[in-house]
Structure formats: C-alpha cells, structure tokens
Coordinates of C-alpha atoms in Angstrom, one line a residue:
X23 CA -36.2 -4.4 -9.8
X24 CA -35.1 -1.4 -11.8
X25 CA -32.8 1.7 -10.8
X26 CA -31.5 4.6 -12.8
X27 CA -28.1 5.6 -12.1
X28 CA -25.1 8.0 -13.6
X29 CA -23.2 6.2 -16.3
X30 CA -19.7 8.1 -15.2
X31 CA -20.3 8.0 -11.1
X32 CA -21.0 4.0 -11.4
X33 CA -17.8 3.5 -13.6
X34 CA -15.7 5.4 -10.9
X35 CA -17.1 3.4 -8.0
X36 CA -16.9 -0.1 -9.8
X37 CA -13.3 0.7 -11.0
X38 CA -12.7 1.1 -7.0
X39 CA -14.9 -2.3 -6.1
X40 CA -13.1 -4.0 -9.4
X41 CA -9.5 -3.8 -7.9
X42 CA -10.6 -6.4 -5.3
X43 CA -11.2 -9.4 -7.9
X44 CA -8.9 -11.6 -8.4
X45 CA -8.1 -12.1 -12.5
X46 CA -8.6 -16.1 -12.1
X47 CA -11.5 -17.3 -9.1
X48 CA -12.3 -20.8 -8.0
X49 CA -15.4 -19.6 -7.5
X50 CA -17.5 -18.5 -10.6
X51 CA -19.7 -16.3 -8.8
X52 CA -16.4 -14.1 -7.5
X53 CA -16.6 -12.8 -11.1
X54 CA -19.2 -10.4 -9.8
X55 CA -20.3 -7.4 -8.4
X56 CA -23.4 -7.8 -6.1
X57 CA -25.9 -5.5 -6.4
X58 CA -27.9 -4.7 -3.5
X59 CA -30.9 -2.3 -4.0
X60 CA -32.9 -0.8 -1.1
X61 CA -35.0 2.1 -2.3
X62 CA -32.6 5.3 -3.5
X63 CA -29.5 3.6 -2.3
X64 CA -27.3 0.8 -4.2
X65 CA -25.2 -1.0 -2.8
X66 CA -22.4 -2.8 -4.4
X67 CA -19.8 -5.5 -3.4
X68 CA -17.1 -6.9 -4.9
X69 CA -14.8 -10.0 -2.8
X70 CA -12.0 -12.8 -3.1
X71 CA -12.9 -14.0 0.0
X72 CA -9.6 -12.7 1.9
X73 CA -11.1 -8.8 1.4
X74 CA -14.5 -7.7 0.5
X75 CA -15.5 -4.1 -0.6
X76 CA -18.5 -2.7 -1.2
X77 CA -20.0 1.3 -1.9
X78 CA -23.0 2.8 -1.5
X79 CA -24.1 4.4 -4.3
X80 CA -27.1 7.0 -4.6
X81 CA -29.7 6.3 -7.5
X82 CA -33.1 6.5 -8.4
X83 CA -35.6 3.9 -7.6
X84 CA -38.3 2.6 -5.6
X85 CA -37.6 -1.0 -6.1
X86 CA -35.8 -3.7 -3.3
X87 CA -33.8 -7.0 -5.0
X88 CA -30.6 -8.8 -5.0
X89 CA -28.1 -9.8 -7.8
X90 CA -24.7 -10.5 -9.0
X91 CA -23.8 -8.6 -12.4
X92 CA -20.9 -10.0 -14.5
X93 CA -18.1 -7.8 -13.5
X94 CA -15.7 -7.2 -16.2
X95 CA -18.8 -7.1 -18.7
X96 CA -20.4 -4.4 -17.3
X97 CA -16.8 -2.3 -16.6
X98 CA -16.2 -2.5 -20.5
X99 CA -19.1 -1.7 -21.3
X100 CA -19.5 1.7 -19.0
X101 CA -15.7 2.7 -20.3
X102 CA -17.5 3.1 -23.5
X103 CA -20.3 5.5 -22.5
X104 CA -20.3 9.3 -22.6
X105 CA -21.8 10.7 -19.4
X106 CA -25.6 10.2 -19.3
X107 CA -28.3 8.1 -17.6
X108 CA -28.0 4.6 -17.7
X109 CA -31.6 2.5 -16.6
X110 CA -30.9 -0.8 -15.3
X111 CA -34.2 -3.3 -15.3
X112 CA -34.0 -6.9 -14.2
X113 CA -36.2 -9.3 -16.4
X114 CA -38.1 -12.7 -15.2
X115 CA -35.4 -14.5 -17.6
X116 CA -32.6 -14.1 -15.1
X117 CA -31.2 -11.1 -17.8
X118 CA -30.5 -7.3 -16.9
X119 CA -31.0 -5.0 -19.1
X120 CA -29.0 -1.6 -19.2
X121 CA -30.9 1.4 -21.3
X122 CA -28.7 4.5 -22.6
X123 CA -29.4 7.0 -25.1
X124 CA -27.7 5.0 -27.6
X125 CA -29.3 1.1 -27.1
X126 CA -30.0 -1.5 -24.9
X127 CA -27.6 -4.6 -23.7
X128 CA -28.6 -7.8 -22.0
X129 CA -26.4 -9.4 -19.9
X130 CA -27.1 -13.0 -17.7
X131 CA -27.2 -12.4 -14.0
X132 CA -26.6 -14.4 -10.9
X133 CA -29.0 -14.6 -8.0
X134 CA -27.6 -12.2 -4.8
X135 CA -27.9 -15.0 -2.4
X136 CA -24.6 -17.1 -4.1
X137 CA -22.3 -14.7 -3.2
X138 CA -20.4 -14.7 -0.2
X139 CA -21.2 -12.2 3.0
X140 CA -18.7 -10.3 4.1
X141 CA -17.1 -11.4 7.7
X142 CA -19.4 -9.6 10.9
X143 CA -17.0 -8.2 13.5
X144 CA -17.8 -9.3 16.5
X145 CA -16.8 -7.1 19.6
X146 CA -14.0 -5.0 17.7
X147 CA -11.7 -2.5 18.4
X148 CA -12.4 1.4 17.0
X149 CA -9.6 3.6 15.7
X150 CA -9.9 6.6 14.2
X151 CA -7.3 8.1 11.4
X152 CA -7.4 11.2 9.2
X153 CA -7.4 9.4 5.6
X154 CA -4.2 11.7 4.4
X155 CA -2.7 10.4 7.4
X156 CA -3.5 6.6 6.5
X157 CA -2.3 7.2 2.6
X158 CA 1.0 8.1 3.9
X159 CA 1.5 5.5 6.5
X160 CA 1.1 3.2 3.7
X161 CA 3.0 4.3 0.5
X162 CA 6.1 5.2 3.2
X163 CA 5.5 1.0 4.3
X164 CA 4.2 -1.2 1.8
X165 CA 7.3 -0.9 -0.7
X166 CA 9.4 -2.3 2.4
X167 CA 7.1 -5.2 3.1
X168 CA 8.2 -9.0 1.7
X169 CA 6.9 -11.3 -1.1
X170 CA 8.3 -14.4 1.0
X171 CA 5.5 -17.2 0.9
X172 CA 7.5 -19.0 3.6
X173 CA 7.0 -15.9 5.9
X174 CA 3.6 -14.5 5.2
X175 CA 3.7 -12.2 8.6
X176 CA 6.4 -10.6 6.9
X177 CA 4.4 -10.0 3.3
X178 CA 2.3 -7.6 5.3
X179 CA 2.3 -4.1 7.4
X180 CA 2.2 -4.5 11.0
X181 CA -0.2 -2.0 13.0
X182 CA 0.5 -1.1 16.3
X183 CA -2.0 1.2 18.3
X184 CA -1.5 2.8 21.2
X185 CA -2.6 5.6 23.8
X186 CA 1.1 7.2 23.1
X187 CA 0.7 6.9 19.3
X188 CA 0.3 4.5 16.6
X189 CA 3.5 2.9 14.7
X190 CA 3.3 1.3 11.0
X191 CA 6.1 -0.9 10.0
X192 CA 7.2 -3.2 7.1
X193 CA 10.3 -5.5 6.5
X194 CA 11.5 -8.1 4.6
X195 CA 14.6 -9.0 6.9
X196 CA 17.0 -6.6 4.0
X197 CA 15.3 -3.5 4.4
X198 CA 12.7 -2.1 7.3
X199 CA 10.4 1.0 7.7
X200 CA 8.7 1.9 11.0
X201 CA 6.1 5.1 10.5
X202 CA 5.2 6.3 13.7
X203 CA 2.6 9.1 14.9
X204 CA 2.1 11.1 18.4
X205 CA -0.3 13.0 16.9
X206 CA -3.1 9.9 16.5
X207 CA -3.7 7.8 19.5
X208 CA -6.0 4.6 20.3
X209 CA -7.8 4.2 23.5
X210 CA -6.2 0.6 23.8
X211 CA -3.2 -1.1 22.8
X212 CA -3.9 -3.2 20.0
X213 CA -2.0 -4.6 17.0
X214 CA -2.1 -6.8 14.0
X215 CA -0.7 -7.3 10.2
X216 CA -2.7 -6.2 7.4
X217 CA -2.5 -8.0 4.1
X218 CA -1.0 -6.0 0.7
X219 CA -3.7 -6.4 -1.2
X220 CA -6.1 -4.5 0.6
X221 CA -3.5 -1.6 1.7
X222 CA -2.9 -1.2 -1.6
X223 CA -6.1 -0.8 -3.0
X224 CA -7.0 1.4 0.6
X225 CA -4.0 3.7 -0.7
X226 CA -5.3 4.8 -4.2
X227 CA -8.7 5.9 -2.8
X228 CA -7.7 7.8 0.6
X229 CA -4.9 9.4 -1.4
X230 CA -8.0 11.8 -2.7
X231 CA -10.1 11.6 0.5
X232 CA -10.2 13.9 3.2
X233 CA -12.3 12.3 5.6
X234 CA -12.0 10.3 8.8
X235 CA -11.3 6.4 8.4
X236 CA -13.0 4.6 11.2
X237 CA -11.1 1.4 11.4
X238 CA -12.5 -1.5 13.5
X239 CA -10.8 -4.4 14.6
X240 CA -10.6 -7.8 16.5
X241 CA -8.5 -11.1 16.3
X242 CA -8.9 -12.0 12.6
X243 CA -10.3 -9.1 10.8
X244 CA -10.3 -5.2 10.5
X245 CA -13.0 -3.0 8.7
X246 CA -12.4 -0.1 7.5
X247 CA -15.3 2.6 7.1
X248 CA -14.7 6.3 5.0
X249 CA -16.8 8.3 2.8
X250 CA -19.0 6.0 1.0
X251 CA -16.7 2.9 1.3
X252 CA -16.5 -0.2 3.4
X253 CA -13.5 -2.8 3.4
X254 CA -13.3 -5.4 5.6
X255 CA -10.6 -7.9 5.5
X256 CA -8.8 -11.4 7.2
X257 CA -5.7 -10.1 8.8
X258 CA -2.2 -12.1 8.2
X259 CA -1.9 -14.8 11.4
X260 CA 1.4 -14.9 13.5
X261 CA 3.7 -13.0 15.3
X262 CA 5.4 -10.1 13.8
X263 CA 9.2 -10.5 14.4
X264 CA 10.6 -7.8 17.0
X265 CA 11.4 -4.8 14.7
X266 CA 13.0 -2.7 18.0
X267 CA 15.5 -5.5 18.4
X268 CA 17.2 -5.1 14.7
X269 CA 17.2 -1.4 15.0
X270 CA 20.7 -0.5 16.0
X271 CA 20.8 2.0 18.9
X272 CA 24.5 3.3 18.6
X273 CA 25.6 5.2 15.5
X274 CA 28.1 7.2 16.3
X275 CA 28.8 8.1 12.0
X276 CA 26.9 10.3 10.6
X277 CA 25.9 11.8 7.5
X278 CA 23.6 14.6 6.5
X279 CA 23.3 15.2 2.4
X280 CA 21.0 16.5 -0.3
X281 CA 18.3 13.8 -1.0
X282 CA 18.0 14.4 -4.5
X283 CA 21.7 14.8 -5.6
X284 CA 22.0 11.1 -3.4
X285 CA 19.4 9.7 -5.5
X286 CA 20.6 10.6 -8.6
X287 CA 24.9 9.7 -8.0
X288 CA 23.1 5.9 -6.5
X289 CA 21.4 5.7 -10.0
X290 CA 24.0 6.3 -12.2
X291 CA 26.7 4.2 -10.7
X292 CA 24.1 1.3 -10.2
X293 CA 24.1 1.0 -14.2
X294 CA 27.2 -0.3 -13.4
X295 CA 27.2 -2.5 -10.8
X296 CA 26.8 -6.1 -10.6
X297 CA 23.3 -7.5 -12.3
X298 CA 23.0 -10.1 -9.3
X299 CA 24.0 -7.9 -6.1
X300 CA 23.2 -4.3 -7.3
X301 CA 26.3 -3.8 -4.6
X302 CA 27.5 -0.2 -4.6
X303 CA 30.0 1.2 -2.1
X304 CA 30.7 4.5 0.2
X305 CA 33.4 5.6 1.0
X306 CA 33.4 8.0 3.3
X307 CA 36.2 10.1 4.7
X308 CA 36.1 13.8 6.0
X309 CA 33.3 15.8 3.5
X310 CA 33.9 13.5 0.7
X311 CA 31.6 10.8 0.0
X312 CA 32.6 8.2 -3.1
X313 CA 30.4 6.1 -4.5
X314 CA 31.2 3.4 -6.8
X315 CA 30.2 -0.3 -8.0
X316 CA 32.0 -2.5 -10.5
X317 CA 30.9 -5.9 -12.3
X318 CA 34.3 -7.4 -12.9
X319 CA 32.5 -10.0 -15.5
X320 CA 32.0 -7.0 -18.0
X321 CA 34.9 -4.7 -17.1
X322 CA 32.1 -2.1 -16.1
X323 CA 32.7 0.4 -13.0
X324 CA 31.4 3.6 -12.0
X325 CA 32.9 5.9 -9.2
X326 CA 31.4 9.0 -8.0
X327 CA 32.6 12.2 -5.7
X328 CA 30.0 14.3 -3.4
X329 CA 30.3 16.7 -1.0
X330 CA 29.0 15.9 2.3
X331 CA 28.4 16.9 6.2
X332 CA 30.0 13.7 7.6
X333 CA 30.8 13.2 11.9
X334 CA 32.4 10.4 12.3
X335 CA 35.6 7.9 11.3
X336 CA 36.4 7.0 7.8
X337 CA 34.5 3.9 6.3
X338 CA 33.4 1.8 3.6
X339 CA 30.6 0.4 2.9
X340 CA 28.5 -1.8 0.9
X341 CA 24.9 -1.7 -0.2
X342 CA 22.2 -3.0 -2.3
X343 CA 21.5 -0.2 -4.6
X344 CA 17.7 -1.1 -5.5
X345 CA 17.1 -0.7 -1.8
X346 CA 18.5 2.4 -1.4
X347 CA 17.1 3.8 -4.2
X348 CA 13.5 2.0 -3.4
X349 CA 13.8 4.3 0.2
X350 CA 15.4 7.4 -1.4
X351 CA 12.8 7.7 -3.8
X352 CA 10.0 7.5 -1.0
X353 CA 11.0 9.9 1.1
X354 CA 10.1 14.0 0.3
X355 CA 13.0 15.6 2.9
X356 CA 15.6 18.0 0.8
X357 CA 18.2 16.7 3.3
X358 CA 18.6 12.8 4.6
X359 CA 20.5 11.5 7.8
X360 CA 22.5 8.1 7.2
X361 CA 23.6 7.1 10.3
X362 CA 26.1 4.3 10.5
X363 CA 28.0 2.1 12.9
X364 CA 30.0 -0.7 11.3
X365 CA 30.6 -2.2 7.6
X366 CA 28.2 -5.2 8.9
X367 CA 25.6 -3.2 11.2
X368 CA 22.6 -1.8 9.6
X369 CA 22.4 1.8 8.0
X370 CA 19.9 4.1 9.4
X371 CA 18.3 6.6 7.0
X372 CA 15.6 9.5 8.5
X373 CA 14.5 12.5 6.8
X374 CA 16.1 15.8 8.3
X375 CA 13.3 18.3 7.2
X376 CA 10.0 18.2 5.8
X377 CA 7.9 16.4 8.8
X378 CA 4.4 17.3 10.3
X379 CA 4.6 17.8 14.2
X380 CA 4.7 14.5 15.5
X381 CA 5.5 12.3 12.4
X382 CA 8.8 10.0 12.3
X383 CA 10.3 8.1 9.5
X384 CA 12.9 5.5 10.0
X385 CA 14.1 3.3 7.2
X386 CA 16.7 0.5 7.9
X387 CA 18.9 -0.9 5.1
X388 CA 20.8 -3.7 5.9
X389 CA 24.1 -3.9 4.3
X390 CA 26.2 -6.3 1.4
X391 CA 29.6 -7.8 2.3
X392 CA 32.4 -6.2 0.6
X393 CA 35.2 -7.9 -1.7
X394 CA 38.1 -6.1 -1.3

C-alpha cells in the first residue's frame, strides 16, 4: 500500500478530521486517523464515538489497504513541512513510512479493521441547506445553548424542519435564541437536538464553504454531506422544552437604539458591577436610557446616560450583563429592538436592520431581581 499525496492539502484536511478527537480516549485506537485507500482516492476518518468525520482526499496511487495512523504524530509532523510531496509506504513490520525531500519517518500503525464504523442511517430524512445559511444558524445559536449535565437536551440546538421553514433554537432556561428561515423548507416535519461538539466543528468549515449541505436524518442520528466532507453524529435524546411557551407575546415597551453605542455603555458599567450577578440596571423614562450597576462590597458603581427611541411607560430593570453582552455582540444590525413588558417578564431583543428576506432573529434574556 503506498500513496503520494500534497504535504499542505493533507495538513488542512487532518486539522478538520483532528477537531473530532477527544484529548484523553478510553479507547487507544480513537487516537487515530483511519486511512482508507481505494485507488486515487483517500479516505480518512477520525471519531469519539458520539461523532465521526471523515474526507475524501484525492492522491496518487494504485494501491487498496486499510490502517489507523497515530494522529497527533503525524499532525506535528506535517506542521513542520514546507509544501511538497510527501510518499506514504506501508511496510510488512506494521510501520509507515512518510518520504519528503528532506528524510524519511517511521511511525507504528494500527490495523483499519480496530477502529470503529461510523453509524449507517437507516431510512433517513433529507434536508437540504445552503452552507452560509447553516454557519449562521449556528454561531447566532450555539453561544445560547447550556452546559447543564443534569439537562443534556438543553446543552444542545434544537432543529426543527418544516414545509413553512426551518427554526434553530438554543436555551439554557436564562437566555434563548430561536433562528428561523422561510426561505429553506423540508418536505416533512421533522426535528431533533444536535450535540455542541459537532456544530461547532460543522461551523468553522461551512463558514468558508459555499456549497449545498445535504443533511440526512432519522431517530438517533443525522449525517451531514458538503464538499468533500461527511459527519455523522448521535443526536441528544429527550424532549426539547417548549420554547413558544416562555416567549412573551405582549410587550407593549419598546425600545429601538444603536447596537454598537449599547454594547459598549453595557461594557463599561459591567466593570463595575457585582462579580457574582454581573446585575446592571435600565432605567428608562421618555428618550433617556440609564444604565448603571454597583457592587456595594467595594464601593464600586457606574451610571450611564443614552439617548433613545423609547414607546412605552417608565421602568427599571435588571439584567445579567454577560448575557446581554453575549447577544449584543452576536448580532450585526446598526439598530436593536428591546421589547419589554414587566421588571420580572422576559426582554425581547431582535435586530431592526440588516436581515436577508426571510431570516428572523429572536433572542430572549431573562431578567435579575432588583434590590432597591
């Protein structure tokens, strides 16, 4: 079995397949890649068991084989190499020998058979979905989703696919995002929680794609197919709590302001607030808006004044200023909408500008109790 292959195109696609493993496996043999020749085409795999990956890379060779190559090895040594051809030959001594301009290195390999096939879908569920439109759906979720062991269907992003649309959304009962689409349908209703793991390493790679992602689905697993890349993963089990039901429908206060200049006044008066409730509060009342916090341990306090387009009656209240600033900070607008009803009732913030036909984000921030 032998294969020549570019020394800079195999380092990008590894680097991909190398976010999968996990930095400690129970099982040894998840410390590799497997390589899969057939002919001109390589094909290499990377799992942790919950989510396995694999490219398929174009080389030269006429040779057929299976086997799993040390993966962190092999990445540090191809960080090291100026771009040239790199000849891979396996020996009878279960070795692997890489040749470059420079020398030859011998690493131990594993036989292809150890390592663990990815899950078959049976009878799934197709979707397709522009990879640009993908990438968004998740950076404008994931940051929302929770890190709650005791709740895993809430450490994920729920799908939901519909002939009307599809809708992405992600909570963790303080702060929720719903992403929702007219523009992409599915010829059935279908839905189901994908893990962070995989979304996050799905995000960095369709970020710079601009093809089709084919996504196939059933019960217990989803697939997703684009360029030159397969990832097929266990979705989260459970019931994903009903997001429409905390969403509040009457908010009769509203304010419209400049993203930016919001971001920034949040920041600065969160140096000052509390270290354990981040608690800032509005106070809003005609065009003015006041933000300030306090930490009455330290004698520290911060009180801002902005101009603003406010409807509504005078009010106060509190938030969490990490979570604000976590939903600021992810949305592109100029101008946001808060919309409020009560001191206690959730805030609503939506972009006012800056949305493709058919696109809608709402973020929901929950709010802190004030101590007058």
């Amino acid at each position: 079995m032998k294969f020549i292959v570019s020394s800079s195109y195999l380092l990008k696609q590894l680097q991909v397949l190398g976010s999968v493993i996990n930095s400690s496996n129970t099982l040894h043999i998840l410390d590799n890649f497997l390589f899969e020749l057939d002919n001109n085409q390589l094909k290499v795999s990377s799992s942790d068991l919950e989510t396995t990956m694999s490219a398929t890379l174009e080389i030269e060779s006429t040779s057929q084989g299976s086997i799993a190559v040390p993966a962190r090895l092999l990445l540090e040594t191809l960080k090291t190499f100026p771009e040239q051809p790199l000849t891979f030959t396996v020996k009878d001594n279960s070795t692997i020998e890489i040749s470059s301009d420079l020398g030859k290195y011998v690493l131990a390999y594993a036989p292809g058979e150890e390592f663990p096939k990815a899950e078959l879908l049976e009878d799934p569920s197709t979707t397709l979905i522009p990879a640009e439109i993908l990438a968004t759906a998740i950076s404008k979720t994931i940051f929302a989703a929770g890190n709650d062991d005791l709740r895993p269907v809430m450490s994920g992003v729920y799908f939901q696919f519909a002939p009307t649309g599809v809708i992405f959304v992600a909570t963790d009962a303080h702060k929720l995002v719903k992403y929702s689409r007219t523009d992409i349908t599915s010829s059935t209703e279908a839905n189901f929680i994908m893990p962070k793991k995989p979304l996050n390493i799905l995000k960095s790679i369709l970020m710079t794609s601009d093809a089709e992602v084919k996504i196939e689905y059933n019960d217990s697993n989803a697939m997703f197919s684009f360029d030159n890349y397969t990832l097929v993963c266990r979705l989260i089990d459970g019931k994903y709590p009903n997001y429409e039901a905390v969403i509040p429908k009457e908010n009769p206060n509203k304010l419209i302001i400049a993203r930016t200049q919001f971001l920034s006044s949040v920041r600065r008066v969160a140096i000052y607030a509390n270290k354990t409730t981040h608690q800032i509060r509005l106070k809003i009342a005609g065009t003015e808006l006041n933000i300030s916090a306090e930490d009455i341990d330290y004698s520290n306090k911060a009180d801002e004044r902005l101009t603003c387009d406010y409807q509504g009656d005078d009010m106060q209240i509190g938030f969490n200023s990490r979570f604000l600033t976590e939903m600021l900070n992810n949305l592109q607008s100029d101008e946001i909408l808060l919309e409020m009803s009560l001191p206690n009732r959730a805030g609503i913030l939506t972009p006012v500008d800056g949305l493709d036909e058919g696109e809608t984000v709402t973020m929901l921030v929950m709010p802190v109790m004030l101590n007058n």
